[in-house]
XYZ file of C-alpha atoms in Angstrom:
634
model
C 30.081 35.451 13.323
C 30.093 33.729 16.735
C 29.954 29.923 16.632
C 28.609 27.370 19.113
C 31.242 24.642 19.087
C 29.479 22.656 21.817
C 26.661 21.486 19.531
C 26.103 19.728 16.191
C 22.770 19.207 14.411
C 22.611 16.347 11.872
C 19.878 14.347 10.133
C 20.243 10.728 9.051
C 18.538 10.128 5.688
C 18.302 6.976 3.594
C 16.084 4.646 1.633
C 13.705 2.344 3.504
C 15.476 -0.423 5.480
C 19.038 0.754 4.875
C 19.688 0.941 8.631
C 19.038 4.518 9.857
C 17.291 3.586 13.101
C 19.779 0.776 13.829
C 22.660 3.244 13.452
C 20.966 5.724 15.839
C 20.538 2.861 18.351
C 24.285 2.146 18.218
C 25.141 5.860 18.595
C 22.940 6.142 21.690
C 24.460 3.044 23.303
C 28.094 3.992 22.622
C 27.628 7.596 23.747
C 26.617 6.341 27.194
C 22.983 7.431 26.971
C 21.806 4.425 28.997
C 22.788 2.828 32.277
C 24.383 -0.622 32.189
C 21.356 -2.266 33.834
C 18.763 -0.829 31.414
C 16.858 -3.275 29.204
C 17.081 -1.940 25.640
C 14.952 -2.862 22.625
C 16.043 -2.888 19.006
C 15.019 0.170 16.944
C 14.404 2.300 20.036
C 13.498 5.343 17.935
C 10.574 3.492 16.309
C 8.235 4.135 19.227
C 5.001 3.978 17.231
C 3.231 0.549 17.159
C 2.776 0.743 13.382
C 6.467 1.560 12.939
C 7.458 -1.570 14.848
C 4.961 -3.770 12.993
C 5.898 -2.568 9.516
C 9.615 -2.137 10.213
C 9.698 1.405 8.777
C 10.069 4.889 10.220
C 6.891 6.956 9.778
C 7.486 9.996 12.012
C 10.658 12.094 12.122
C 12.037 12.042 15.677
C 14.937 13.757 17.365
C 17.354 12.540 19.991
C 20.550 13.928 21.476
C 23.781 12.296 22.628
C 26.623 13.739 24.700
C 29.873 12.885 22.928
C 33.109 13.112 24.924
C 36.058 13.724 22.557
C 39.031 11.381 22.967
C 41.382 14.350 23.384
C 39.658 15.184 26.679
C 37.874 18.316 25.447
C 34.484 19.529 26.635
C 31.530 17.245 25.794
C 29.651 18.066 22.599
C 25.888 17.620 22.161
C 24.985 15.910 18.880
C 21.296 16.410 17.995
C 20.203 13.612 15.649
C 17.039 13.673 13.508
C 15.921 10.177 12.430
C 13.862 10.746 9.264
C 11.535 8.370 7.373
C 12.982 6.650 4.315
C 9.700 6.461 2.390
C 8.763 9.269 0.000
C 5.120 9.049 1.114
C 6.254 10.628 4.397
C 8.258 13.343 2.641
C 6.679 16.066 4.769
C 8.489 14.576 7.765
C 11.803 14.627 5.847
C 11.415 18.270 4.824
C 10.652 19.337 8.397
C 13.620 17.351 9.716
C 16.045 18.956 7.247
C 14.934 22.431 8.343
C 16.354 21.713 11.836
C 19.896 20.582 10.909
C 23.182 21.841 9.442
C 24.235 18.644 7.599
C 23.000 15.162 6.683
C 24.384 11.640 6.875
C 23.344 9.784 3.712
C 23.113 6.076 4.506
C 23.411 3.675 1.553
C 23.189 -0.121 1.613
C 26.479 -1.735 0.474
C 24.557 -4.162 -1.739
C 21.404 -2.395 -2.916
C 23.064 0.956 -3.562
C 21.106 4.182 -4.158
C 17.373 3.553 -4.632
C 14.438 5.912 -5.391
C 14.029 7.187 -1.834
C 17.807 7.772 -1.664
C 17.339 10.097 -4.642
C 14.372 11.785 -2.939
C 16.053 12.549 0.398
C 19.366 13.520 -1.244
C 17.590 15.931 -3.614
C 15.968 17.630 -0.603
C 19.345 17.901 1.197
C 21.139 19.323 -1.855
C 18.326 21.835 -2.454
C 18.707 23.007 1.160
C 22.483 23.419 0.546
C 23.373 20.994 3.352
C 26.798 19.260 3.489
C 26.622 15.464 3.087
C 28.507 12.641 4.818
C 28.195 9.333 2.941
C 27.934 6.218 5.111
C 28.145 2.846 3.347
C 26.241 0.533 5.711
C 25.909 -3.265 5.874
C 29.417 -3.893 4.510
C 29.146 -7.421 5.957
C 26.427 -8.481 3.496
C 27.602 -11.471 1.412
C 26.508 -9.663 -1.778
C 28.155 -6.333 -0.838
C 29.690 -4.372 -3.755
C 31.187 -1.337 -2.080
C 33.135 0.203 -5.013
C 30.165 -0.023 -7.400
C 27.812 1.496 -4.824
C 30.168 4.456 -4.237
C 30.369 5.057 -8.009
C 26.549 4.880 -8.271
C 26.296 7.432 -5.458
C 28.681 9.808 -7.262
C 26.553 9.371 -10.416
C 23.464 10.237 -8.367
C 25.089 13.444 -7.071
C 25.977 14.450 -10.639
C 22.473 13.570 -11.836
C 21.016 15.880 -9.146
C 23.332 18.760 -10.245
C 25.404 18.840 -7.057
C 28.151 21.484 -7.098
C 31.844 20.854 -6.422
C 31.626 21.554 -2.689
C 28.701 19.148 -2.229
C 30.287 16.306 -4.214
C 33.500 16.378 -2.143
C 31.941 14.371 0.667
C 33.702 12.166 3.267
C 32.927 8.421 3.233
C 32.450 6.234 6.313
C 32.094 2.431 6.138
C 29.889 0.853 8.784
C 28.098 -2.186 10.083
C 25.443 -0.447 12.189
C 24.101 -3.717 13.592
C 27.487 -4.436 15.206
C 28.125 -0.778 16.101
C 31.344 -0.594 14.050
C 32.536 2.145 11.664
C 35.775 2.875 9.830
C 37.285 5.386 7.411
C 39.156 2.549 5.650
C 37.279 0.566 2.997
C 36.881 -3.079 4.111
C 36.677 -6.051 1.770
C 33.238 -6.881 0.384
C 31.215 -8.985 2.812
C 33.291 -8.147 5.892
C 32.909 -5.966 8.980
C 35.468 -3.113 9.155
C 38.514 -4.649 10.887
C 40.505 -1.622 12.040
C 37.850 -0.455 14.504
C 35.518 -1.971 17.080
C 33.209 1.038 17.679
C 31.663 4.137 16.047
C 34.491 6.492 17.053
C 35.497 7.198 13.377
C 31.854 8.063 12.621
C 31.569 10.460 15.586
C 34.860 12.188 14.671
C 33.678 12.596 11.057
C 30.478 14.280 12.285
C 32.468 16.699 14.480
C 34.827 17.523 11.622
C 32.359 17.907 8.737
C 29.074 19.052 10.314
C 29.197 22.853 10.640
C 28.683 24.213 14.137
C 25.704 26.613 14.386
C 26.577 30.285 13.816
C 24.549 33.235 15.067
C 24.454 37.008 15.392
C 25.059 38.013 19.017
C 22.945 41.169 18.630
C 20.031 39.569 16.723
C 16.589 39.343 18.376
C 14.987 35.999 19.232
C 13.877 33.790 16.315
C 12.745 30.166 16.785
C 11.114 28.016 14.092
C 8.368 25.476 14.953
C 9.145 22.281 12.998
C 7.056 19.608 14.730
C 4.293 19.096 17.285
C 3.750 16.624 20.099
C 1.302 16.242 22.972
C 1.641 15.510 26.676
C -1.089 14.491 29.132
C 0.044 17.150 31.621
C 1.560 19.911 29.488
C -0.870 19.804 26.543
C 0.435 20.665 23.086
C 4.223 20.754 22.813
C 5.987 22.606 19.997
C 9.388 21.298 18.853
C 11.553 24.058 17.469
C 15.047 25.156 16.581
C 16.339 28.410 18.016
C 17.918 30.330 15.114
C 18.885 33.542 16.928
C 18.745 34.843 20.502
C 17.803 32.904 23.626
C 14.573 31.247 24.731
C 13.912 31.013 28.485
C 11.362 29.318 30.685
C 8.692 31.808 31.779
C 9.662 34.249 29.013
C 7.007 36.242 27.127
C 7.563 35.966 23.350
C 5.837 37.113 20.159
C 3.971 34.311 18.403
C 3.891 34.998 14.635
C 1.123 32.869 13.114
C 0.816 31.509 9.582
C -1.576 34.309 8.584
C 0.923 36.963 9.734
C -0.901 38.002 12.903
C 1.157 38.448 16.095
C 0.220 37.838 19.722
C 2.266 37.717 22.930
C 2.422 34.370 24.780
C 4.296 33.004 27.791
C 6.558 29.930 27.684
C 5.279 27.872 30.631
C 7.744 24.988 30.173
C 11.042 24.543 28.312
C 12.369 21.043 27.611
C 15.611 19.729 26.077
C 16.081 16.224 24.682
C 18.620 13.845 26.246
C 18.688 10.361 24.671
C 15.015 9.334 24.460
C 13.592 11.635 27.160
C 12.844 15.340 27.451
C 14.194 17.076 30.558
C 13.300 20.522 31.972
C 15.710 23.319 31.089
C 16.011 27.021 31.881
C 17.447 28.382 28.630
C 17.966 27.358 24.969
C 20.475 29.211 22.793
C 21.150 29.542 19.055
C 21.288 26.156 17.346
C 19.518 24.305 20.178
C 16.615 21.993 19.374
C 14.099 22.238 22.197
C 10.416 21.827 23.062
C 8.111 24.431 24.609
C 4.667 24.205 26.219
C 2.050 26.838 26.987
C 0.815 27.725 23.468
C -2.294 25.627 22.872
C -2.950 26.473 19.187
C 0.584 26.784 17.798
C 1.108 25.240 14.334
C 4.043 23.887 12.310
C 5.979 26.532 10.377
C 5.163 29.401 12.757
C 7.771 31.551 14.516
C 8.455 32.560 18.119
C 10.200 35.931 18.128
C 11.227 38.880 20.269
C 8.291 40.978 21.505
C 10.076 44.260 20.721
C 11.274 43.275 17.234
C 9.248 40.313 15.888
C 10.735 38.948 12.616
C 9.087 35.888 10.997
C 11.057 32.987 9.551
C 9.994 31.463 6.186
C 7.096 28.983 6.312
C 7.947 25.312 5.693
C 6.861 24.254 2.196
C 6.228 20.660 1.105
C 5.586 18.943 -2.222
C 2.079 18.798 -3.655
C -0.084 15.725 -2.844
C -0.397 13.091 -5.594
C -3.013 10.606 -4.296
C -6.479 11.198 -2.840
C -9.117 9.049 -1.135
C -12.634 9.766 0.008
C -12.985 9.041 3.735
C -16.415 9.142 5.366
C -18.570 7.584 8.034
C -19.439 3.887 7.886
C -22.690 3.500 5.939
C -22.948 -0.302 5.871
C -25.788 -2.320 7.491
C -23.293 -3.647 10.084
C -22.220 -0.235 11.403
C -21.395 -0.314 15.131
C -21.832 -4.066 15.463
C -18.264 -5.362 15.706
C -16.293 -7.902 13.691
C -18.904 -10.672 13.754
C -21.846 -8.315 13.397
C -23.231 -9.632 16.699
C -22.049 -6.942 19.115
C -19.143 -4.767 20.113
C -15.805 -6.607 20.159
C -17.205 -10.070 20.833
C -13.718 -11.632 20.842
C -12.238 -9.811 23.831
C -15.458 -9.082 25.668
C -14.292 -5.477 26.141
C -16.462 -2.546 25.157
C -14.985 -0.607 22.247
C -15.500 3.151 22.191
C -16.861 3.258 18.643
C -16.656 6.519 16.757
C -19.230 6.418 13.972
C -20.550 9.988 13.570
C -19.536 12.532 10.935
C -18.532 15.061 13.617
C -16.088 12.616 15.214
C -14.502 11.717 11.859
C -14.131 15.381 10.828
C -12.614 16.347 14.195
C -10.072 13.534 13.873
C -9.094 14.575 10.323
C -8.713 18.187 11.496
C -6.423 17.017 14.314
C -4.298 15.111 11.796
C -3.797 18.317 9.801
C -2.150 19.970 12.824
C 0.911 17.717 12.757
C 0.908 16.489 9.147
C 1.823 19.325 6.796
C 1.734 17.120 3.658
C -1.980 16.233 4.114
C -5.027 18.106 2.830
C -8.709 17.610 3.662
C -11.334 18.941 1.201
C -15.116 18.982 1.450
C -17.239 16.848 -0.913
C -20.873 16.972 -2.005
C -21.788 14.729 0.939
C -21.764 16.148 4.488
C -20.402 12.865 5.940
C -17.450 12.322 3.554
C -14.230 14.234 2.815
C -11.529 14.027 0.167
C -8.149 13.436 1.843
C -5.061 14.127 -0.286
C -1.569 12.915 0.546
C 1.816 12.020 -0.898
C 1.064 8.381 -1.604
C -1.075 5.343 -0.988
C 0.992 4.160 2.003
C 0.719 7.482 3.854
C -3.079 7.464 3.538
C -3.274 3.773 4.492
C -1.269 4.543 7.674
C -3.757 7.302 8.552
C -6.726 4.944 8.072
C -5.050 2.172 10.090
C -4.332 4.624 12.920
C -7.938 5.842 12.977
C -9.187 2.257 12.916
C -7.125 1.422 16.007
C -8.588 4.444 17.743
C -12.094 2.990 17.336
C -13.281 4.766 14.166
C -15.582 3.082 11.643
C -15.025 4.442 8.138
C -15.973 4.067 4.496
C -12.919 4.564 2.264
C -13.100 5.032 -1.499
C -10.700 3.758 -4.141
C -7.432 5.742 -4.310
C -7.414 8.323 -7.109
C -4.674 10.549 -8.531
C -4.663 14.321 -8.064
C -4.506 15.888 -11.541
C -3.772 19.468 -12.524
C -4.310 21.623 -15.606
C -1.209 22.748 -17.557
C -1.821 24.952 -20.628
C -5.385 23.691 -20.849
C -4.381 20.002 -20.785
C -4.833 17.503 -17.953
C -1.573 16.348 -16.389
C -1.310 13.443 -13.938
C 1.419 12.526 -11.403
C 4.048 10.029 -12.540
C 6.407 7.851 -10.499
C 9.932 6.624 -11.072
C 9.779 2.904 -10.302
C 12.941 0.902 -9.623
C 12.552 -2.873 -9.848
C 15.107 -5.540 -8.824
C 14.176 -9.011 -10.118
C 15.890 -12.300 -11.019
C 16.676 -12.501 -14.732
C 14.026 -15.150 -15.418
C 11.221 -12.773 -14.346
C 12.367 -9.827 -16.471
C 9.882 -10.557 -19.266
C 6.924 -10.869 -16.894
C 7.722 -7.503 -15.252
C 8.175 -5.780 -18.616
C 4.795 -7.100 -19.773
C 3.168 -6.025 -16.490
C 4.541 -2.490 -16.851
C 3.450 -2.316 -20.498
C -0.170 -2.845 -19.466
C 0.203 -0.020 -16.927
C 1.687 2.424 -19.487
C 5.164 2.198 -17.939
C 8.121 3.528 -19.967
C 11.491 1.859 -19.374
C 14.166 4.458 -18.661
C 17.177 2.375 -17.677
C 18.257 -1.248 -17.227
C 21.424 -2.671 -15.681
C 22.712 -6.153 -14.920
C 25.249 -6.459 -12.112
C 26.206 -9.991 -13.153
C 24.716 -11.586 -10.037
C 21.662 -13.074 -11.751
C 19.550 -10.016 -10.885
C 18.430 -7.195 -13.167
C 17.601 -3.614 -12.116
C 15.074 -1.778 -14.286
C 13.818 1.805 -13.984
C 10.401 2.807 -15.327
C 8.508 6.069 -15.512
C 4.878 5.097 -14.907
C 1.670 7.019 -14.092
C 0.864 6.947 -10.359
C -2.549 5.366 -10.989
C -0.784 2.513 -12.799
C 0.881 1.569 -9.492
C -2.420 1.320 -7.596
C -2.862 -2.436 -7.202
C 0.560 -3.110 -8.721
C 2.387 -4.618 -5.761
C 0.284 -7.753 -5.281
C 0.392 -8.660 -8.981
C 4.110 -7.912 -9.111
C 4.892 -10.239 -6.200
C 2.746 -12.977 -7.783
C 4.499 -12.693 -11.163
C 7.981 -12.735 -9.587
C 7.142 -15.588 -7.145
C 7.707 -13.224 -4.222
C 11.345 -12.525 -5.135
C 10.977 -9.082 -6.735
C 11.763 -5.790 -4.971
C 10.050 -2.594 -6.149
C 10.322 1.011 -4.919
C 8.854 4.169 -6.427
C 9.131 7.927 -5.972
C 7.147 10.897 -7.278
C 8.756 12.227 -10.470
C 6.473 15.125 -11.447
C 3.479 15.481 -13.779
C 3.041 14.443 -17.418
C 0.112 14.624 -19.869
C -2.729 12.153 -19.198
C -1.645 8.655 -20.298
C -5.119 7.474 -21.308
C -7.293 4.672 -19.978
C -5.683 1.983 -17.816
C -7.095 -1.462 -17.078
C -5.178 -2.798 -14.098
C -7.593 -5.427 -12.737
C -8.971 -7.964 -15.184
C -11.145 -9.994 -12.824
C -14.559 -9.030 -11.520
C -15.999 -9.471 -8.035
C -18.224 -12.039 -6.360
C -20.943 -9.968 -4.671
C -23.322 -11.220 -1.958
C -26.932 -10.886 -3.144
C -28.522 -11.057 0.337
C -27.783 -10.651 4.024
C -27.024 -13.630 6.207
C -24.240 -15.842 7.549
C -21.712 -17.568 5.276
C -22.133 -21.359 5.168
C -19.586 -24.028 4.283
C -22.124 -25.600 1.912
C -22.414 -22.401 -0.143
C -18.638 -21.862 -0.152
C -18.072 -25.375 -1.486
C -20.259 -24.648 -4.487
C -18.813 -21.160 -5.093
C -15.084 -21.767 -4.745
C -14.828 -23.016 -8.337
C -16.134 -19.603 -9.462
C -13.126 -17.736 -8.055
C -11.180 -16.931 -4.897
C -13.238 -16.311 -1.738
C -12.393 -13.725 0.953
C -14.548 -14.852 3.892
C -14.890 -17.991 6.014
C -17.925 -19.913 7.376
C -19.790 -18.023 10.095
C -18.986 -14.542 8.748
C -21.987 -12.222 8.582
C -22.471 -10.606 5.147
C -24.931 -8.148 3.636
C -26.239 -7.408 0.159
C -23.594 -5.653 -1.932
C -20.635 -6.923 0.127
C -17.804 -8.404 -1.963
C -17.065 -11.956 -0.838
C -14.524 -12.984 -3.453
C -12.765 -12.382 -6.772
C -14.496 -13.751 -9.867
C -12.486 -15.844 -12.312
C -14.064 -13.821 -15.155
C -13.946 -10.117 -15.927
C -17.520 -9.230 -14.948
C -19.146 -9.096 -11.503
C -21.330 -11.987 -10.326
C -24.060 -11.814 -7.668
C -23.942 -14.986 -5.564
C -25.779 -16.508 -2.613
C -23.030 -17.351 -0.121
C -25.521 -17.945 2.714
C -27.251 -20.927 1.076
C -27.860 -23.806 3.479
C -27.997 -27.524 2.754
C -31.598 -28.744 2.816
C -32.335 -31.414 5.403
C -34.688 -34.202 4.226
C -35.490 -37.719 5.288
C -34.243 -39.039 1.954
C -30.695 -40.381 1.859
C -28.562 -38.940 -0.928
C -25.993 -41.038 -2.774
C -23.249 -38.508 -1.961
C -24.376 -37.698 1.586
C -21.248 -39.124 3.202
C -18.757 -37.496 0.864
C -16.651 -34.961 2.830
C -16.414 -31.589 1.126
C -13.142 -29.668 1.421
C -13.042 -25.854 1.513
C -10.099 -23.968 0.064
C -8.806 -21.557 2.753
C -10.057 -18.021 1.959
C -7.672 -15.227 1.010
C -7.435 -12.710 3.876
C -6.891 -9.179 2.548
C -5.088 -6.556 4.613
C -6.068 -2.882 4.450
C -3.378 -2.129 1.842
C -4.387 -5.151 -0.269
C -8.039 -4.116 -0.066
C -7.151 -0.634 -1.325
C -5.289 -2.239 -4.233
C -8.201 -4.578 -5.043
C -10.871 -1.839 -5.152
C -12.511 -0.752 -8.419
C -14.160 2.622 -9.136
C -17.627 1.397 -8.103
C -16.327 -0.237 -4.909
C -15.233 1.018 -1.497
C -13.876 -0.354 1.781
C -15.621 -0.618 5.115
C -13.034 -0.237 7.895
C -13.889 -1.098 11.518
C -11.636 -1.776 14.543
C -12.067 -5.541 14.033
C -12.327 -6.099 10.300
C -11.891 -4.740 6.777
C -14.646 -5.470 4.251
C -14.870 -4.568 0.557
C -18.330 -3.578 -0.695
C -20.080 -1.972 -3.633
C -20.765 1.754 -3.341
C -24.389 1.005 -4.308
C -25.487 -1.975 -2.237
C -28.830 -2.738 -3.915
C -28.467 -5.202 -6.794
C -31.290 -3.651 -8.873
C -29.949 -0.118 -8.478
C -26.507 -1.253 -9.641
C -28.092 -2.900 -12.683
C -29.953 0.292 -13.616
C -26.777 2.377 -13.223
C -24.816 -0.055 -15.434
C -27.465 -0.039 -18.178
C -27.584 3.773 -18.193
C -23.777 3.890 -18.475
C -23.859 1.556 -21.515
C -26.509 3.688 -23.282
C -24.497 6.829 -22.625
């Protein structure tokens, strides 16, 4: 079959924070993608604000570099897909792998293969893609290169890789310094026989297959991602499998339901570095973007009008976690962070989106580009069940909507169960924990409460222990905060979906109850002084509260209704302790993720552009009491 030797398509996959985006940065710089005078940021591919804040890749993105071989041959275009390293964004990984012919598996020289390494490698091996192993961060003081390579071989064998897949080339790199080598350096050192990424580029050219095609085949192009432009409208990112795609061409659009309609390509764009540039034609193996089809969806096919042949739809793993997302139903809806007006801090008017129609439209828009998400109707017309891969993926969606001006009520995360042979099965996770030896007992006890089953334990002799547990997904809701507390902030934990197992039984993951405001008003320092011995408070003086809002964590297991708005009575009688200064313990500020972890079944979260509040589902104190008494009698 004919081959396009002027192009290579490769995806870079790895666990979170093993250096994918840093390596892509170095490839772009050394391939001459930027002018000498350009001001460049770190992690250029992380263009999303949330990606920069959290330091993780959320969306799969493609770039292209022109590599000029040292032997003076014609330049070769290397299309690079930077994929997320977190399993919660697995839909992005699966779409990225459908566009490439090989993967670069990046592994930290100290941490070795971790759960997300297993996840992305399993997807690559299932797709029958060749693998190039890159051992990154060889300059880490605790690097253990030989052991990490052996662990990677063990992982390939564990995932049933065949002989061809396990014979992979190995590159050693320090992506931060832009250096790679084919010779193994000493532990803790930068490769010394090279001062650039030339060995890495040559390995890609040698081991990544060039795209092949049938010269007589009709057009076939697969839509793998979507984007939007203020001038062009919806943009479809696709890989041309067969034939040629031209600007102004009329093509057959094969939709997900099998129907076919003819459409015209109004604009054709090709990626160079970080920008898309107009092009006239895209051939087999090219990754390009087209405009002019307003309702095109991921997984659909553009084909020849005379002989339309559909490509297989992109399939993703089933969702494991669900949340109920609805309109804000609290007494402070539409009133800003202080409850006194829209965005009082900046003085700017916030375009608040508080209606059910606006929330539903936004969730429907999210479904267009996020194939791993599902939105289901509930009994209420203003609330929907949103299912996703994991807690982080759903928290990112809520945070994005919040920044767009939405006010929401979000329920406690739940697991998505399924029936197998008449029995309820729930999703389970494989949790890998790295902790100092002295905290091993505390972690084991913590996992025992959450029905975790230890699967493996290893000690590398460095004072740290690595333990692997199989634990129900609902046992990890609220786990991270308690884990960091028990390990004094030193522990590292990562998990990945492992499948479904029979229901593990009842779990009690939060022992403490809540401090609940019993009336509306403004928090006073006097009331906080008297309440802080009852537990940990979440709000500060001057915060407006309402009945049913959770203002703190009780030191006991049951909930307590408290008056946090109580004021000190002013009289003309001098008190013996009138001049004693009262000190207030600083309140604990909960982020959105921490609030989701803290929530119980009868609690939910109020999310606004300015603040995150935890509240009871039923705000009225008497109604909650009646519900509790009926539950006890039942």
